[in-house]
Coordinates of C-alpha atoms and ligand atoms in Angstrom, one line a residue:
X1 CA 0.1 -0.1 0.0
X2 CA 2.9 2.3 0.3
X3 CA 2.4 2.6 -3.5
X4 CA 0.0 5.3 -2.9
X5 CA 0.2 8.7 -0.9
X6 CA -3.4 9.6 -1.0
X7 CA -6.6 7.9 -1.7
X8 CA -9.8 9.6 -3.0
X9 CA -13.2 8.5 -3.1
X10 CA -15.3 10.1 -5.9
X11 CA -14.1 11.2 -9.5
X12 CA -16.7 14.1 -9.5
X13 CA -15.0 17.8 -9.5
X14 CA -14.2 17.6 -5.7
X15 CA -12.1 14.4 -6.2
X16 CA -10.7 15.0 -9.7
X17 CA -9.4 18.7 -8.8
X18 CA -7.6 17.3 -5.6
X19 CA -6.3 14.3 -7.4
X20 CA -4.9 16.6 -10.3
X21 CA -3.4 18.9 -7.8
X22 CA -1.8 16.5 -5.4
X23 CA -0.2 14.4 -8.2
X24 CA 0.9 17.4 -10.5
X25 CA 2.1 20.0 -7.6
X26 CA 2.4 17.8 -4.7
X27 CA 4.3 14.8 -6.7
X28 CA 2.0 12.4 -4.9
X29 CA 0.7 9.0 -5.9
X30 CA -2.8 9.3 -5.8
X31 CA -5.6 6.5 -6.1
X32 CA -9.1 7.7 -7.0
X33 CA -12.0 5.2 -6.4
X34 CA -15.5 5.7 -7.7
X35 CA -18.5 3.3 -7.2
X36 CA -19.8 4.2 -10.9
X37 CA -18.6 2.8 -13.9
X38 CA -17.4 6.2 -15.2
X39 CA -15.6 9.6 -14.2
X40 CA -17.1 13.0 -13.6
X41 CA -19.6 12.3 -10.9
X42 CA -22.9 14.1 -11.5
X43 CA -21.3 16.1 -14.3
X44 CA -20.7 13.1 -16.6
X45 CA -22.0 13.3 -20.0
X46 CA -22.4 10.9 -22.7
X47 CA -23.9 10.6 -26.2
X48 CA -27.0 8.7 -26.1
X49 CA -27.9 5.7 -28.5
X50 CA -29.1 8.7 -31.2
X51 CA -25.5 10.2 -31.0
X52 CA -26.8 13.2 -28.8
X53 CA -24.7 14.5 -26.0
X54 CA -26.8 14.1 -22.7
X55 CA -26.2 14.9 -19.0
X56 CA -27.0 11.7 -17.4
X57 CA -27.4 13.3 -13.9
X58 CA -29.2 16.6 -14.9
X59 CA -28.2 19.4 -17.0
X60 CA -25.0 21.4 -15.9
X61 CA -24.2 24.7 -17.0
X62 CA -20.8 26.3 -16.1
X63 CA -20.9 29.8 -14.7
X64 CA -18.9 31.6 -12.3
X65 CA -17.3 35.0 -10.8
X66 CA -14.3 33.1 -9.6
X67 CA -11.4 33.8 -12.2
X68 CA -9.3 31.0 -10.4
X69 CA -12.2 28.3 -10.9
X70 CA -12.5 29.5 -14.6
X71 CA -8.8 29.8 -15.2
X72 CA -8.1 26.2 -13.7
X73 CA -10.8 24.6 -15.7
X74 CA -9.8 26.1 -18.7
X75 CA -6.6 24.1 -18.7
X76 CA -8.5 21.0 -19.3
X77 CA -11.1 22.2 -21.7
X78 CA -12.0 25.2 -24.4
X79 CA -15.3 26.4 -24.1
X80 CA -18.3 26.9 -26.1
X81 CA -19.9 30.3 -25.6
X82 CA -23.5 29.3 -24.4
X83 CA -25.9 32.0 -22.8
X84 CA -28.4 30.1 -20.5
X85 CA -31.9 31.5 -20.7
X86 CA -34.8 29.7 -19.0
X87 CA -38.6 30.6 -19.2
X88 CA -41.5 29.5 -16.9
X89 CA -44.5 28.1 -18.6
X90 CA -47.3 29.8 -16.9
X91 CA -50.7 29.0 -18.6
X92 CA -50.1 29.6 -22.5
X93 CA -47.3 32.0 -21.9
X94 CA -43.5 31.6 -21.3
X95 CA -42.2 34.1 -19.1
X96 CA -38.3 35.0 -18.5
X97 CA -36.8 33.4 -15.2
X98 CA -35.2 34.7 -13.2
X99 CA -38.2 37.3 -12.9
X100 CA -36.8 40.7 -14.2
X101 CA -37.9 44.0 -16.0
X102 CA -38.6 42.1 -19.2
X103 CA -40.8 39.5 -17.5
X104 CA -42.4 42.5 -15.4
X105 CA -43.3 44.2 -18.8
X106 CA -44.7 41.0 -20.1
X107 CA -47.0 40.3 -17.2
X108 CA -48.1 43.8 -16.2
X109 CA -48.2 45.7 -19.5
X110 CA -49.1 49.1 -19.3
X111 CA -48.5 49.1 -15.4
X112 CA -45.0 47.8 -16.0
X113 CA -43.2 50.9 -16.5
X114 CA -44.1 52.6 -13.3
X115 CA -43.8 49.4 -11.4
X116 CA -40.0 49.0 -12.8
X117 CA -39.3 52.6 -11.5
X118 CA -40.6 51.7 -8.2
X119 CA -38.7 48.4 -8.1
X120 CA -35.4 50.3 -9.2
X121 CA -35.9 53.1 -6.6
X122 CA -36.5 50.7 -3.9
X123 CA -33.5 48.1 -4.8
X124 CA -31.3 50.0 -6.9
X125 CA -30.7 49.0 -10.8
X126 CA -29.1 45.5 -11.2
X127 CA -30.2 44.5 -7.6
X128 CA -30.9 41.0 -7.2
X129 CA -33.7 40.5 -4.6
X130 CA -34.6 37.3 -3.0
X131 CA -38.5 36.6 -3.3
X132 CA -38.8 36.1 0.4
X133 CA -37.4 39.7 0.8
X134 CA -39.6 41.2 -1.8
X135 CA -42.5 39.8 -0.1
X136 CA -41.7 41.7 3.1
X137 CA -42.4 44.9 1.2
X138 CA -44.9 47.2 2.6
X139 CA -45.8 49.0 -0.6
X140 CA -48.9 47.4 -2.1
X141 CA -47.6 47.6 -5.6
X142 CA -44.4 45.8 -4.7
X143 CA -46.5 43.4 -2.9
X144 CA -48.6 42.8 -6.0
X145 CA -45.4 41.9 -7.8
X146 CA -44.3 39.6 -5.1
X147 CA -47.4 37.8 -4.8
X148 CA -47.5 37.2 -8.7
X149 CA -43.7 35.9 -8.5
X150 CA -44.1 33.8 -5.5
X151 CA -47.4 32.1 -6.7
X152 CA -46.4 31.8 -10.5
X153 CA -42.9 31.1 -10.1
X154 CA -41.9 29.7 -6.7
X155 CA -44.6 28.0 -4.6
X156 CA -45.4 25.0 -7.1
X157 CA -42.0 24.6 -8.4
X158 CA -40.5 24.5 -5.0
X159 CA -43.3 22.1 -3.5
X160 CA -42.5 19.8 -6.3
X161 CA -38.7 20.1 -5.8
X162 CA -38.5 20.3 -1.8
X163 CA -42.0 19.0 -0.9
X164 CA -41.9 22.3 1.3
X165 CA -42.9 25.9 0.8
X166 CA -40.4 28.5 0.0
X167 CA -40.7 29.7 3.6
X168 CA -39.7 26.1 4.9
X169 CA -36.5 25.7 2.9
X170 CA -33.3 27.1 3.6
X171 CA -33.6 30.7 2.4
X172 CA -30.4 30.5 0.3
X173 CA -32.0 27.9 -1.9
X174 CA -34.7 30.5 -3.2
X175 CA -32.2 33.3 -3.1
X176 CA -30.3 31.5 -5.9
X177 CA -33.1 32.5 -8.3
X178 CA -33.8 36.3 -7.3
X179 CA -35.9 38.9 -8.9
X180 CA -33.3 40.7 -10.9
X181 CA -33.7 44.5 -11.3
X182 CA -32.4 44.6 -15.1
X183 CA -33.3 43.4 -18.6
X184 CA -30.7 40.6 -18.6
X185 CA -32.8 37.7 -19.3
X186 CA -29.7 35.2 -18.5
X187 CA -30.2 32.6 -15.8
X188 CA -26.9 33.3 -14.4
X189 CA -25.5 36.8 -14.6
X190 CA -21.9 35.5 -13.7
X191 CA -18.8 37.0 -15.8
X192 CA -17.8 33.5 -17.2
X193 CA -20.2 31.1 -18.5
X194 CA -20.4 28.4 -21.2
X195 CA -20.0 24.7 -21.8
X196 CA -17.0 22.6 -22.1
X197 CA -16.4 22.2 -25.8
X198 CA -15.9 18.7 -26.0
X199 CA -18.2 17.8 -23.0
X200 CA -17.6 17.6 -19.2
X201 CA -16.3 13.9 -19.4
X202 CA -13.6 15.0 -21.9
X203 CA -12.7 17.7 -19.4
X204 CA -12.6 15.0 -16.5
X205 CA -10.4 12.7 -18.9
X206 CA -7.7 15.4 -19.5
X207 CA -8.0 16.6 -15.6
X208 CA -7.2 12.9 -14.5
X209 CA -4.6 12.0 -17.2
X210 CA -1.4 12.4 -15.2
X211 CA 1.3 9.5 -14.2
X212 CA 0.6 10.3 -10.9
X213 CA -2.9 9.3 -11.0
X214 CA -4.8 5.9 -11.1
X215 CA -8.7 5.7 -11.0
X216 CA -10.3 2.6 -10.3
X217 CA -14.1 2.5 -11.2
X218 CA -16.7 0.2 -10.1
X219 CA -15.4 0.3 -6.5
X220 CA -17.4 1.1 -3.7
X221 CA -15.2 2.8 -0.9
X222 CA -17.2 0.9 1.7
X223 CA -16.0 -2.4 0.3
X224 CA -12.2 -1.5 0.3
X225 CA -12.0 1.2 3.1
X226 CA -13.0 0.6 6.6
X227 CA -12.2 1.5 10.2
X228 CA -9.3 -0.5 12.1
X229 CA -10.8 -2.1 15.1
X230 CA -9.7 -0.3 18.1
X231 CA -8.3 2.7 16.7
X232 CA -11.1 3.8 14.5
X233 CA -8.6 5.1 11.9
X234 CA -8.8 4.1 8.1
X235 CA -7.6 0.9 6.6
X236 CA -7.4 0.2 3.0
X237 CA -7.9 -3.6 1.9
X238 CA -7.5 -4.5 5.8
X239 CA -4.3 -2.7 6.3
X240 CA -3.7 0.6 8.2
X241 CA -3.4 3.5 5.7
X242 CA -1.0 6.2 6.6
X243 CA -1.7 8.6 4.0
X244 CA -4.5 11.2 3.4
X245 CA -7.9 9.9 2.5
X246 CA -10.2 12.4 0.8
X247 CA -13.9 11.5 0.9
X248 CA -16.3 13.1 -1.3
X249 CA -19.3 10.8 -0.8
X250 CA -22.4 10.6 1.4
X251 CA -20.8 10.2 4.9
X252 CA -23.6 8.7 6.6
X253 CA -23.6 6.0 4.4
X254 CA -20.0 5.4 4.8
X255 CA -20.5 5.0 8.2
X256 CA -23.8 2.6 7.8
X257 CA -26.1 5.4 8.7
X258 CA -25.2 4.6 12.5
X259 CA -26.8 7.8 13.7
X260 CA -29.6 7.8 11.3
X261 CA -30.0 8.8 7.6
X262 CA -29.1 12.5 6.4
X263 CA -32.1 13.6 4.6
X264 CA -31.7 14.3 0.8
X265 CA -33.9 15.1 -2.2
X266 CA -33.4 12.8 -5.3
X267 CA -34.5 13.0 -8.9
X268 CA -36.0 10.8 -11.5
X269 CA -34.7 11.6 -14.9
X270 CA -37.1 10.7 -17.9
X271 CA -35.2 10.9 -21.1
X272 CA -37.1 11.1 -24.3
X273 CA -35.6 11.1 -28.0
X274 CA -38.1 13.0 -30.4
X275 CA -38.0 12.8 -34.3
X276 CA -37.9 16.5 -34.3
X277 CA -35.5 19.2 -35.1
X278 CA -36.3 21.0 -31.9
X279 CA -38.9 20.5 -29.0
X280 CA -38.9 23.6 -27.2
X281 CA -38.0 27.5 -27.2
X282 CA -35.0 27.3 -24.8
X283 CA -32.7 24.9 -23.2
X284 CA -34.5 24.7 -20.0
X285 CA -38.3 25.3 -19.6
X286 CA -39.4 25.4 -15.8
X287 CA -43.0 24.1 -15.3
X288 CA -43.8 26.4 -12.2
X289 CA -47.7 26.0 -12.2
X290 CA -48.4 22.7 -13.6
X291 CA -47.3 19.2 -14.3
X292 CA -45.5 16.8 -11.8
X293 CA -42.0 17.4 -13.4
X294 CA -40.1 20.5 -12.4
X295 CA -38.3 21.2 -16.0
X296 CA -37.5 19.9 -19.4
X297 CA -34.2 20.2 -20.7
X298 CA -33.3 20.0 -24.4
X299 CA -29.7 19.1 -24.6
X300 CA -29.2 20.6 -28.3
X301 CA -29.4 24.2 -26.9
X302 CA -26.7 23.4 -24.4
X303 CA -24.3 21.7 -26.7
X304 CA -24.9 23.5 -29.9
X305 CA -25.3 20.2 -31.6
X306 CA -28.1 21.1 -34.1
X307 CA -26.4 19.4 -36.8
X308 CA -27.6 15.8 -35.4
X309 CA -31.0 14.4 -36.3
X310 CA -33.7 14.5 -33.8
X311 CA -33.5 16.1 -30.4
X312 CA -33.4 14.4 -26.9
X313 CA -35.1 16.1 -23.9
X314 CA -35.3 15.2 -20.0
X315 CA -37.9 15.6 -17.5
X316 CA -37.1 15.9 -14.0
X317 CA -39.2 14.5 -11.0
X318 CA -38.2 15.2 -7.4
X319 CA -38.7 12.8 -5.0
X320 CA -37.4 12.1 -1.0
X321 CA -34.3 9.9 -1.2
X322 CA -34.9 6.7 0.8
X323 CA -31.6 5.0 0.3
X324 CA -32.9 2.2 -1.8
X325 CA -30.5 0.7 -4.4
X326 CA -30.4 2.6 -7.4
X327 CA -31.4 5.9 -5.9
X328 CA -28.9 8.9 -6.0
X329 CA -28.9 11.6 -3.2
X330 CA -28.9 15.0 -5.2
X331 CA -29.7 17.6 -2.8
X332 CA -28.7 18.0 0.7
X333 CA -31.7 19.4 2.9
X334 CA -30.1 22.1 5.2
X335 CA -32.0 22.9 8.4
X336 CA -30.8 23.0 11.9
X337 CA -31.8 19.5 12.7
X338 CA -30.3 18.0 9.6
X339 CA -27.0 20.1 9.9
X340 CA -26.8 18.9 13.7
X341 CA -27.0 15.2 12.6
X342 CA -24.5 16.0 9.8
X343 CA -22.0 17.3 12.5
X344 CA -22.1 14.1 14.3
X345 CA -20.8 12.2 11.0
X346 CA -18.3 15.0 10.3
X347 CA -16.7 14.5 13.8
X348 CA -16.6 11.0 13.4
X349 CA -15.1 11.1 9.9
X350 CA -12.7 13.8 11.5
X351 CA -11.7 11.4 14.3
X352 CA -10.9 8.7 11.6
X353 CA -8.8 11.2 9.5
X354 CA -11.1 11.3 6.5
X355 CA -10.7 14.9 4.8
X356 CA -14.3 15.8 3.6
X357 CA -14.7 17.7 0.4
X358 CA -17.8 17.9 -1.9
X359 CA -21.6 18.5 -2.0
X360 CA -22.4 15.3 -0.4
X361 CA -19.6 14.8 2.0
X362 CA -19.8 18.4 3.3
X363 CA -23.9 18.2 3.2
X364 CA -24.0 21.3 1.3
X365 CA -24.9 22.7 -2.2
X366 CA -21.9 23.6 -4.2
X367 CA -22.0 24.9 -7.7
X368 CA -19.2 23.4 -9.9
X369 CA -17.2 26.7 -9.6
X370 CA -17.5 26.7 -5.9
X371 CA -16.6 23.0 -5.5
X372 CA -13.4 23.7 -7.9
X373 CA -12.3 26.5 -5.6
X374 CA -12.9 24.6 -2.4
X375 CA -11.0 21.5 -3.8
X376 CA -7.9 23.9 -4.9
X377 CA -8.0 25.4 -1.5
X378 CA -7.9 21.9 0.4
X379 CA -5.2 20.5 -2.0
X380 CA -3.1 23.7 -1.3
X381 CA -3.5 22.9 2.5
X382 CA -2.4 19.4 2.0
X383 CA 0.6 20.4 -0.2
Ligands
FAD1 P1 -20.3 14.4 -7.4 O1 -20.3 15.0 -8.8 O2 -21.8 13.8 -6.6 O3 -19.3 13.1 -7.2 C1 -19.3 12.3 -6.2 C2 -18.8 11.3 -6.7 O4 -18.5 10.2 -5.6 C3 -19.5 10.4 -7.3 O5 -19.1 10.2 -8.9 C4 -19.8 9.1 -6.8 O6 -20.2 8.0 -7.6 C5 -18.8 9.0 -6.0 N1 -18.9 8.0 -4.6 C6 -19.8 8.6 -3.7 N2 -19.8 7.8 -2.7 C7 -18.8 6.7 -3.1 C8 -18.2 5.6 -2.5 N3 -18.8 5.1 -1.1 N4 -17.5 4.9 -3.1 C9 -16.9 5.1 -4.2 N5 -17.5 6.3 -4.8 C10 -18.4 7.1 -4.2 N6 -23.8 23.1 -10.7 C11 -23.2 24.2 -11.6 O7 -22.4 24.9 -11.4 N7 -24.0 24.4 -12.7 C12 -25.2 23.6 -13.2 O8 -25.8 23.9 -13.8 C13 -25.5 22.6 -12.1 N8 -26.7 22.1 -12.2 C14 -27.1 20.8 -11.3 C15 -28.1 20.1 -11.6 C16 -28.3 19.1 -10.7 C17 -29.9 18.3 -11.0 C18 -27.6 18.9 -9.7 C19 -28.2 17.7 -8.6 C20 -26.5 19.6 -9.3 C21 -26.0 20.6 -10.2 N9 -25.1 21.5 -10.0 C22 -24.5 22.4 -10.8 C23 -24.0 21.2 -8.9 C24 -22.9 20.1 -9.4 O9 -23.7 18.7 -9.6 C25 -21.9 20.0 -8.2 O10 -21.2 21.1 -7.8 C26 -21.0 19.0 -8.4 O11 -21.3 17.7 -9.1 C27 -20.2 18.5 -7.3 O12 -19.0 17.6 -7.7 P2 -18.6 16.6 -6.3 O13 -17.6 16.1 -6.7 O14 -18.8 17.3 -5.0 O15 -19.8 15.3 -6.1
UDP2 N1 -37.0 28.0 -8.2 C1 -38.4 28.0 -8.0 N2 -38.8 28.4 -9.6 C2 -38.2 28.4 -10.5 C3 -36.7 28.3 -10.5 C4 -36.1 28.0 -9.0 O1 -39.3 27.9 -7.3 O2 -38.6 28.5 -11.6 C5 -36.4 27.6 -6.4 C6 -36.6 26.3 -6.2 O3 -36.8 26.1 -4.8 C7 -35.3 25.8 -6.4 C8 -34.4 27.1 -6.1 O4 -35.3 27.9 -6.4 O5 -34.8 24.5 -5.7 C9 -33.1 27.1 -6.8 O6 -33.4 26.9 -8.2 P1 -31.9 26.5 -9.2 O7 -32.3 26.6 -10.4 O8 -30.8 27.0 -8.7 O9 -32.1 24.9 -8.7 P2 -31.0 23.5 -9.2 O10 -30.5 24.1 -10.7 O11 -30.0 23.6 -8.1 O12 -31.8 22.6 -9.2

């Protein structure tokens, strides 16, 4: 086992960035394990049987204000300039999301100009106002806007996604899609945004292609890593392992849920291939007042593969993760009770010497750029 300096569980962005850094800058021999048959974690993409590049675990669009994350990933990919716009289907209309001054005009017609002035005077041009904050407005006209946005964009979508109302979930979650006081229809306002030119999987291949990195797929860490009885320290294939172990998976499951399960939301993805050039008006259409699914993604918009025949779409159906075989935990459900339970697992993991990085291991939502920054920080500290 002296062969490896570090073992990393998970070949998603958290694991792959740490692996590359330790191998390249730290001169380490790194073993990366993943239970899946592929690298890339949830950002994995692959051509479907019709040759159309799909995101198997849901649509991923890269966007960031972190120059560091952007420059780092740019070492491993070129970018396709993609401007992500989303509309919500409300009755027969499609309205821009996040709700902005264009949406206001579409919805409120003649009144919109006055309302836009009011919003701008209250919050400032370009402001990003969380819906829960807008709902606190005293002014009746602002309240009217807030009620419209709440009822037509947030309430049903959030009920589907989380099984809870916007007030019952972590405010940071609905805050990710604020009311924007501008005429910018882009879903993200970040400085850098786009899609990896040859896809995410190709990006990962480049990142993990280093003589110091060995990737072992189809290997669940629970089958090869364990606690040495008595010491509660990590052992690999039965032998105490002295190097660092970076863990990016679900930490409760690694410890057999001994304190109980950490709650997550999961998703069922229903893919459909259609014999048409195009199915919908935008890459993503959110169903905010109807249907059981939350949104439909049409991949050709994201990947610019318009020269392919037919089109592939995916519908997302959220549900409560139960831990049953085949289910995937996607979203941590952050609240004080769940975070306290997570802290118990974190303490246990830290005592065992595990370094926790990632969306599952840290039980928190990370966008790609944030997890890249975090992984770079962790790697720098280790080196
Ligand atoms: P993951 O990608 O989940 O990787 C963890 C890896 O660990 C997996 O490959 C898993 O198989 C492996 N693993 C877990 N347990 C074990 C074990 N016991 N043994 C071996 N291997 C194990 N971010 C954006 O910036 N833009 C977007 O548009 C965007 N869209 C998203 C859409 C959805 C539906 C979701 C759920 C997330 C989205 N994100 C998006 C967030 C993005 O997916 C994460 O930032 C990113 O995947 C985090 O990487 P990670 O390495 O922490 O986790
Ligand atoms: N949301 C909503 N309606 C929308 C878009 C978002 O209610 O049309 C809420 C919902 O609660 C969602 C959250 O805002 O979970 C964050 O949205 P985002 O698009 O960031 O979700 P993700 O891409 O992470 O699924």
